[in-house]
XYZ file of C-alpha atoms in Angstrom:
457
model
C 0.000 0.000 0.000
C 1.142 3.396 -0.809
C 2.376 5.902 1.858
C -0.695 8.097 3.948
C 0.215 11.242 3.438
C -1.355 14.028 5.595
C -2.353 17.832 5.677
C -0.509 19.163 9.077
C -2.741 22.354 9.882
C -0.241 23.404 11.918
C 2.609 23.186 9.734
C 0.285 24.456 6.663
C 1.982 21.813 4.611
C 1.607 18.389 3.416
C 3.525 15.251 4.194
C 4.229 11.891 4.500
C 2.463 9.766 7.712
C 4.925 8.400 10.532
C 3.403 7.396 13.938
C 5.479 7.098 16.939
C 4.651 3.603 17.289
C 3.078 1.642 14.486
C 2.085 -0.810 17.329
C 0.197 2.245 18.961
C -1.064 4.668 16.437
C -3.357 7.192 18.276
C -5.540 9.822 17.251
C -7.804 12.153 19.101
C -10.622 14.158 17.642
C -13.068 16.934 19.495
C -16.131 15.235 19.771
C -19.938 16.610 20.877
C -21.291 18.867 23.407
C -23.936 16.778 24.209
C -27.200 19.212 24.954
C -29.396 18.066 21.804
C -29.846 16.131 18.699
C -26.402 16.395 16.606
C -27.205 18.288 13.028
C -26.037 17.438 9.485
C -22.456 19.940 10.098
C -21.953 18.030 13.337
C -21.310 14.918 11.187
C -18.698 16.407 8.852
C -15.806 15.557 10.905
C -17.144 12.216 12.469
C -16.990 11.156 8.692
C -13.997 12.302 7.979
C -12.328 10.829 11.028
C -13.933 7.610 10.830
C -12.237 7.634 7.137
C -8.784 8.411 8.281
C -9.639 5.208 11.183
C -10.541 3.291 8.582
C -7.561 3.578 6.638
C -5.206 3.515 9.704
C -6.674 -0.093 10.291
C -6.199 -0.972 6.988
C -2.517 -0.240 7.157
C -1.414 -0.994 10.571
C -3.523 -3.319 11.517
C -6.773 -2.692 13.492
C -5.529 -3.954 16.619
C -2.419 -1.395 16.690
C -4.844 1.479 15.658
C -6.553 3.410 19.108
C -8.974 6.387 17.953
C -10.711 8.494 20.953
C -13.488 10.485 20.168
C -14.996 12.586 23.680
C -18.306 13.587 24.618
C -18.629 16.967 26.642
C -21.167 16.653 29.045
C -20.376 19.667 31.304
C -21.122 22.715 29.907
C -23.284 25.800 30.319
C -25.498 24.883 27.486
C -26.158 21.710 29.410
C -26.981 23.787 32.472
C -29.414 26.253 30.549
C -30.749 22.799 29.192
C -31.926 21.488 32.400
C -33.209 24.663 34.173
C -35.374 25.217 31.159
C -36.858 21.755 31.016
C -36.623 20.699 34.762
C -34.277 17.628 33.889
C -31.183 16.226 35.317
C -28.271 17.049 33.557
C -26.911 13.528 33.535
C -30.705 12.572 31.800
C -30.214 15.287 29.171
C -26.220 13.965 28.036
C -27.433 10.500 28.446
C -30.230 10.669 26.147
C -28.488 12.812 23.596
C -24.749 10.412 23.945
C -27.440 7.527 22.904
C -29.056 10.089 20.131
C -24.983 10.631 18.916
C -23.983 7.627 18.734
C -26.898 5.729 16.921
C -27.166 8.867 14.272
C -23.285 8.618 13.949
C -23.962 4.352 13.160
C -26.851 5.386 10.836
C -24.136 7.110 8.838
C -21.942 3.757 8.055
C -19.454 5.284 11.007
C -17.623 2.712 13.192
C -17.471 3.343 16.908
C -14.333 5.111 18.740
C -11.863 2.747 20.631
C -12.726 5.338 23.164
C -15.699 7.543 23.643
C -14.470 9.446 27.626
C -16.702 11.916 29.511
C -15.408 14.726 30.113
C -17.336 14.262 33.753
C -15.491 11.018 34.367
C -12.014 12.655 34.294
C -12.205 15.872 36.341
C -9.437 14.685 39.001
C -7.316 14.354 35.953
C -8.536 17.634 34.893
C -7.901 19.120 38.705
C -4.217 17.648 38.778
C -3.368 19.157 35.356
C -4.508 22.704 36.690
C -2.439 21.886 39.660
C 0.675 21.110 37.908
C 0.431 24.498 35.794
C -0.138 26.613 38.684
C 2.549 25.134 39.913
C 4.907 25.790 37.218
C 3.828 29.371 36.667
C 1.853 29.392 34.031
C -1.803 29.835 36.274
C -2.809 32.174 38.224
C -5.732 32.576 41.156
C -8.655 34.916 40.673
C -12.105 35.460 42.400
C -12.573 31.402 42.609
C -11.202 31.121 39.175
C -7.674 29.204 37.970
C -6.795 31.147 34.587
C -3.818 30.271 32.365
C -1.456 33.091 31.621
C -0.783 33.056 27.502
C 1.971 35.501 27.533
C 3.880 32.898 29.612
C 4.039 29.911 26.830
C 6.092 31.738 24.423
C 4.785 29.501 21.511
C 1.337 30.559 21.832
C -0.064 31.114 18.697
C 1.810 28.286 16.846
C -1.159 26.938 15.491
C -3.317 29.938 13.782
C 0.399 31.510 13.016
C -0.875 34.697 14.753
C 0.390 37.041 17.181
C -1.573 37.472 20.508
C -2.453 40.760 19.841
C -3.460 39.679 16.238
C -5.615 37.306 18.223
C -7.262 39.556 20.802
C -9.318 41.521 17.935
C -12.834 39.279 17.451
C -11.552 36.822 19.598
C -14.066 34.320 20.451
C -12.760 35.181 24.526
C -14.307 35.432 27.122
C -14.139 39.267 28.679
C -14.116 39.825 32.489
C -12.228 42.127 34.887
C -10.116 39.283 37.196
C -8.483 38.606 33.920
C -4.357 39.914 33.438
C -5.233 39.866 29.840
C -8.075 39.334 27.452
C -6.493 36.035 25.664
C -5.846 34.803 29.020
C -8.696 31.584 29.674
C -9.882 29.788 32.362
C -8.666 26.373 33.547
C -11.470 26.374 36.637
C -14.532 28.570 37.126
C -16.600 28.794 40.174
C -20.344 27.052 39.946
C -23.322 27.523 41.640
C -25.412 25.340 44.173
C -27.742 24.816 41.061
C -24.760 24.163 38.990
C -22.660 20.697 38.129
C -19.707 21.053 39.931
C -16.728 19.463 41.983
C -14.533 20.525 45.461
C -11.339 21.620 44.153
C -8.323 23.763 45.128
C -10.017 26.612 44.218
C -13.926 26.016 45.820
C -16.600 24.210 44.206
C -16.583 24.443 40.456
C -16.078 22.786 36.864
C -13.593 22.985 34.232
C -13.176 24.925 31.479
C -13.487 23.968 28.270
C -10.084 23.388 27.324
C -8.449 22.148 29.333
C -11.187 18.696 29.012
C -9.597 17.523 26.033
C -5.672 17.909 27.282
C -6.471 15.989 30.103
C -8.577 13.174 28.876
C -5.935 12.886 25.976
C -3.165 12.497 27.811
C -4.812 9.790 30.589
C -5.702 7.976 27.141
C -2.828 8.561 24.997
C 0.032 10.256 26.981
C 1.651 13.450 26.575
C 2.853 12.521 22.889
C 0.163 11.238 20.046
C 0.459 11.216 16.603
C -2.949 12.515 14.903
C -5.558 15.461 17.091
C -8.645 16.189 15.007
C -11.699 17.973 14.771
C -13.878 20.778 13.051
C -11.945 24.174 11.718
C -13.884 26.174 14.065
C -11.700 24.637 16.996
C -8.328 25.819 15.595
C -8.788 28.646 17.564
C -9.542 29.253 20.170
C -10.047 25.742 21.867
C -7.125 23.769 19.636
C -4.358 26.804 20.140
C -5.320 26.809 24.376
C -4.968 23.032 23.987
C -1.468 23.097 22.531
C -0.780 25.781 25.005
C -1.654 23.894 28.194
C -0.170 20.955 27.321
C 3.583 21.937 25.928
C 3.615 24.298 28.908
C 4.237 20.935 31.102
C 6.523 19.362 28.441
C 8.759 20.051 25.642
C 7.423 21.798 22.290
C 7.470 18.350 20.318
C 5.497 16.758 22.462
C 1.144 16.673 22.327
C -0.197 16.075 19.188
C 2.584 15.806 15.982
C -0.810 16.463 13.281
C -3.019 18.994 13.520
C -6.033 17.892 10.628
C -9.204 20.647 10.445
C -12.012 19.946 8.761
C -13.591 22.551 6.618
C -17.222 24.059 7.413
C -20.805 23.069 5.978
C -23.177 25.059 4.524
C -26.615 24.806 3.285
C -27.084 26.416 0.394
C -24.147 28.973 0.952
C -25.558 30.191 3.852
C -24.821 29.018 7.398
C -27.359 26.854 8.943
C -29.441 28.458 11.250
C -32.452 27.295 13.036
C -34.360 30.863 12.260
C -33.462 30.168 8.099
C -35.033 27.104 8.316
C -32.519 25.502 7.123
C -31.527 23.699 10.791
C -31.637 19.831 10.224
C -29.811 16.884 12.188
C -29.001 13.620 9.594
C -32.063 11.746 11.834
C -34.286 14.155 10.185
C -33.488 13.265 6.724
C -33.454 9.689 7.469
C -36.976 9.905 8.592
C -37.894 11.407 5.341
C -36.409 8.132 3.798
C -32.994 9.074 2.862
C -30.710 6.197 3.562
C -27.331 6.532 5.632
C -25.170 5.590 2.971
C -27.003 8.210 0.158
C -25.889 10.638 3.179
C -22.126 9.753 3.597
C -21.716 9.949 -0.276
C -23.058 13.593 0.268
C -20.266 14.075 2.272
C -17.426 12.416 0.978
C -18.040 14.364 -2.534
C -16.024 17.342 -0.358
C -12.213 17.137 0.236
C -12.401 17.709 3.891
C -10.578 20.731 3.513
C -13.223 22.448 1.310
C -16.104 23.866 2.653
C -18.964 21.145 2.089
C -21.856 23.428 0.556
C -25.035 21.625 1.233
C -28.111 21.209 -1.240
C -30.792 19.330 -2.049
C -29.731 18.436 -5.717
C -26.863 17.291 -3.917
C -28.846 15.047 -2.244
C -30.747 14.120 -4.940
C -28.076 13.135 -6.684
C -26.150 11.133 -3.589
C -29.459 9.426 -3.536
C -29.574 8.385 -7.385
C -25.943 7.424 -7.081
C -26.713 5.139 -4.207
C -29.583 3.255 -5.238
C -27.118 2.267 -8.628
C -24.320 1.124 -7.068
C -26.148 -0.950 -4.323
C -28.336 -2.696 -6.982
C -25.158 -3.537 -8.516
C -23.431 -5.555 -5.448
C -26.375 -6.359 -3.542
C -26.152 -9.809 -4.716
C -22.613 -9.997 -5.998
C -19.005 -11.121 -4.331
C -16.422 -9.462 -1.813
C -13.820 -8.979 -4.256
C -10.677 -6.848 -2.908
C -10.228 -3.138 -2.461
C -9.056 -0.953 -5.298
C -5.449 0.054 -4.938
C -6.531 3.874 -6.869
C -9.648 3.825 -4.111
C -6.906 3.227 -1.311
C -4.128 5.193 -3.170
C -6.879 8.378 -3.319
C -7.818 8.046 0.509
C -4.261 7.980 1.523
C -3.692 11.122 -0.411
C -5.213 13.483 2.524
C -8.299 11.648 2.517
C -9.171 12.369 -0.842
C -12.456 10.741 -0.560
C -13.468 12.780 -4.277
C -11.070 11.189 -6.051
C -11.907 7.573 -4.490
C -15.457 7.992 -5.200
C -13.959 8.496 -8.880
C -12.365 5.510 -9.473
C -15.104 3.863 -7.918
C -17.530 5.005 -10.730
C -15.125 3.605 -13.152
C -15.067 0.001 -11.468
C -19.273 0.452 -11.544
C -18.500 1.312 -15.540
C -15.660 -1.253 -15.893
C -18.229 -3.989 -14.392
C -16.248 -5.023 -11.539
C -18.720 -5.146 -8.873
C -17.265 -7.465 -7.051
C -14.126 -4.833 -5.988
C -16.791 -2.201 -6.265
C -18.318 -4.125 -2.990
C -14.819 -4.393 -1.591
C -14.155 -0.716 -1.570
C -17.468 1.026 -1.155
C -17.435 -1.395 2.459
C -13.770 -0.037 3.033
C -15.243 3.639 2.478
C -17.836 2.636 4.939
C -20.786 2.222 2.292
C -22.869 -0.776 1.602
C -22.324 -2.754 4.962
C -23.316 -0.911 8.015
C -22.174 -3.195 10.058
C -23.969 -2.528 13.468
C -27.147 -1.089 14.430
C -28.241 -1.535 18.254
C -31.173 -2.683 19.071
C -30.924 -2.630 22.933
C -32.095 0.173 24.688
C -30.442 0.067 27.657
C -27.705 2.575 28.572
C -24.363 0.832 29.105
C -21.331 1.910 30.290
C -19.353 3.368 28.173
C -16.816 0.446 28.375
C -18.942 -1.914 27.703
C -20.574 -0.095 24.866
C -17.420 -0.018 23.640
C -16.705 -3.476 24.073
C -19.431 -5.033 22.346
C -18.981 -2.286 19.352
C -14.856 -3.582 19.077
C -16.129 -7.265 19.129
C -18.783 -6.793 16.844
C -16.687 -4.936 14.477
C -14.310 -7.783 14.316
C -16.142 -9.961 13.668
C -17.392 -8.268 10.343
C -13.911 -7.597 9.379
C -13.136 -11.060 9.510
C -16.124 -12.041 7.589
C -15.023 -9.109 4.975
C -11.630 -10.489 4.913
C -13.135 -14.594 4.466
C -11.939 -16.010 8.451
C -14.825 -17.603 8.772
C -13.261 -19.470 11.197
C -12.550 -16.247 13.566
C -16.247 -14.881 12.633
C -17.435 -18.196 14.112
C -15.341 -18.329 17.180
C -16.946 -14.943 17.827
C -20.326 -15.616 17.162
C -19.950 -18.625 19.514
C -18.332 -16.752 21.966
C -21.372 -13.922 21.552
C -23.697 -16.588 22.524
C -22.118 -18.048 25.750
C -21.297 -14.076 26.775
C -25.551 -14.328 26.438
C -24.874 -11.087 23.924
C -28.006 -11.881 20.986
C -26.933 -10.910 18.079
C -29.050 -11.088 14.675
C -27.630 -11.161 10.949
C -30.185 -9.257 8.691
C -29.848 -7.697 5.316
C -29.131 -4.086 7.075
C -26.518 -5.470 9.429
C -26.200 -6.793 12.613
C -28.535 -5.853 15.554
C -27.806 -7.146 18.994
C -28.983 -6.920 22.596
C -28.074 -8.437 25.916
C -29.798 -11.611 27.255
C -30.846 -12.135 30.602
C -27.715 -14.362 31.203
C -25.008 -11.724 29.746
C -21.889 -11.825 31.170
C -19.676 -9.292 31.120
C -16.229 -11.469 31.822
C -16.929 -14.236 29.380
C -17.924 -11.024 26.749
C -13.892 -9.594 27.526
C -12.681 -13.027 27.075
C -13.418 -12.461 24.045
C -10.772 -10.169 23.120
C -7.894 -11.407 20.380
């Protein structure tokens, strides 16, 4: 297989893949702020990572490949969330982590290796703050902890601007405790109504950034090889990441690729719930749009182009869809293309692979048509849960990785591994059901959780 080469955003230039560890690749991508239904631009980048996943399996193996995705579920949104509609806060990101993740499925997207909470790692959260107080770089004001950007000398690496370049627009927030206006808060203060934790500094919460510094580096360490997410996040949220995190190491540690995905539109206009034109992908599967016609809407963008969406789009996605599954729906797995693969590993150019798949449809070959739309997550969907019980997030996790296996060995013909599985499913008391759309599973009443890990190759 050809080399993966990748956009660095923060380099601005192009180049050649090389994990640390090709026993350990690790990526980490921004995920949701869960306080309602995720809409059609929320999806962009859980496409695009779930691409770049897919590909990283393919090459190193899918075992050696570890891909966290988190879900915010402290936030003031949340807050305003429950006050207006008198629920818990922990019913509210509950409900919509459940929404997320079966939308996300709908879409042909594989589950994380690691979906954390944000509220299940605030004493790694609280250390961190510790350690740069500590070291100089925080600083103690009216129950808040507040970083101090003119003391990381680097700041700025990432949008290539200066801080006072940065302080004009700046999405930052304003207030009077503050030494300067980029400086942003590691720990804010919270009310009795409020989600919040005993700390150093009172009872309070986190702010936003320093969530995903913490929760990658518990998962990952203080060096990874690939951080993701939308291009809104660059700055501020990406830069005050980089920021926090070299301030307690050296500058070549954190993340060694930056990758941004571009912005969606509808209809060149930004979506916007008073335009009308406000709509989450459950929506438009509702209306009878299928989850693959979707993702081929997407993946007609280069992830660094803004994704302008439209209905002829659409209509066209869906038209495009219907053809090529009538074409393998009864044929072969025959093997991926190497110009499909060779056009993903070129910066995920997913416009280019969806190319040379038309000219396999043309060509006839169905059979590797099959093999690569499945490898560009089309055509097999592998999971789709049909329990309704919450799980822990481990265990969601766990029956997702299993699951997934066991389709990839049935893609790749070890039918003797597929079988071991589905045996193993069955003792585990984990039902599983093989049907034309998938697989849909839920847990009998003698599931066991130990025989279930057992499990694992």
């Amino acid at each position: 297989m050809t080399e993966i080469k990748l956009y660095n955003s923060k380099t601005r230039s192009k180049s050649i893949f090389s994990p640390l560890d090709p026993k350990n690749v690790r990526m980490y991508v921004c995920g949701p702020t869960v306080y309602d239904r995720a809409h059609i631009g929320n999806a962009r980048p859980v496409i695009i990572f779930d691409i770049l996943f897919r590909l990283l399996r393919y090459k190193y193996g899918e075992r050696y490949v570890n891909y966290a995705r988190n879900f915010t579920d402290v936030d003031d949104k949340i807050n305003a969330s429950a006050l207006r509609t008198g629920r818990t806060i922990r019913e509210i990101t509950n409900e919509t982590i459940k929404w997320f993740i079966s939308d996300m499925q709908a879409l042909g997207n594989l589950e994380p290796s690691y979906s954390p909470r944000a509220t299940e790692y605030i004493e790694q959260m609280i250390s961190m703050n510790m350690e740069l107080l500590n070291k100089g770089y925080a600083y103690e004001a009216e129950n808040h902890l507040i970083f101090e950007v003119h003391k990381y000398k680097n700041y700025g690496s990432l949008s290539g601007r200066s801080i006072d370049d940065m302080i004009a627009g700046a999405r930052v927030e304003v207030a009077p405790y503050k030494k300067n206006p980029m400086d942003f808060i590691l720990w804010k203060p919270s009310e009795a109504n409020e989600p919040g934790w005993n700390s150093p500094w009172g009872y309070g919460r986190p702010g936003w950034h320093i969530e995903c510094s913490a929760m990658s580096r518990e998962i990952f360490g203080s060096k990874f090889d690939i951080h993701g997410g939308g291009l809104d996040l660059a700055f501020p949220h990406h830069e005050n990441e980089i920021a926090q995190s070299c301030s307690l190491g050296s500058e070549d540690e954190f993340a060694q690729i930056w990758m941004h995905n571009e912005m969606l539109q509808v209809n060149g206009k930004k979506m916007s719930k008073s335009l009308g034109n406000f709509f989450s992908p459950k929506d438009l599967i509702d209306q009878g749009i299928s989850g693959d016609s979707l993702r081929l809407m997407y993946l007609g963008t280069h992830y660094r182009k803004p994704l302008d969406w439209t209905e002829n789009k659409v209509e066209e996605s869906q038209k495009l869809q219907k053809k090529w599954e009538n074409l393998v729906s009864n044929c072969e797995f025959g093997v991926i293309s190497e110009k499909v693969l060779n056009a993903v590993a070129d910066d995920l150019n997913t416009p280019l692979a969806l190319s040379e798949m038309h000219k396999l449809a043309k060509s006839g070959n169905v059979k590797d048509l099959k093999a690569s739309g499945c490898f560009l997550g089309l055509f097999d969907n592998p999971i789709s849960h049909k329990s309704e019980t919450i799980l822990p997030d481990e265990v969601q996790n766990l029956i997702t990785e299993l699951l997934n296996e066991r389709a990839d060995a049935r893609f790749k013909k070890d039918y003797a591994k597929a079988d071991k599985l589905r045996d193993g499913f069955v003792k585990a008391g984990l039902i599983i059901s093989d049907t034309e759309n998938g697989i849909d599973w839920e847990l009998g009443e003698n599931f066991d959780l130990k025989k279930l890990e057992a499990l694992k190759w």
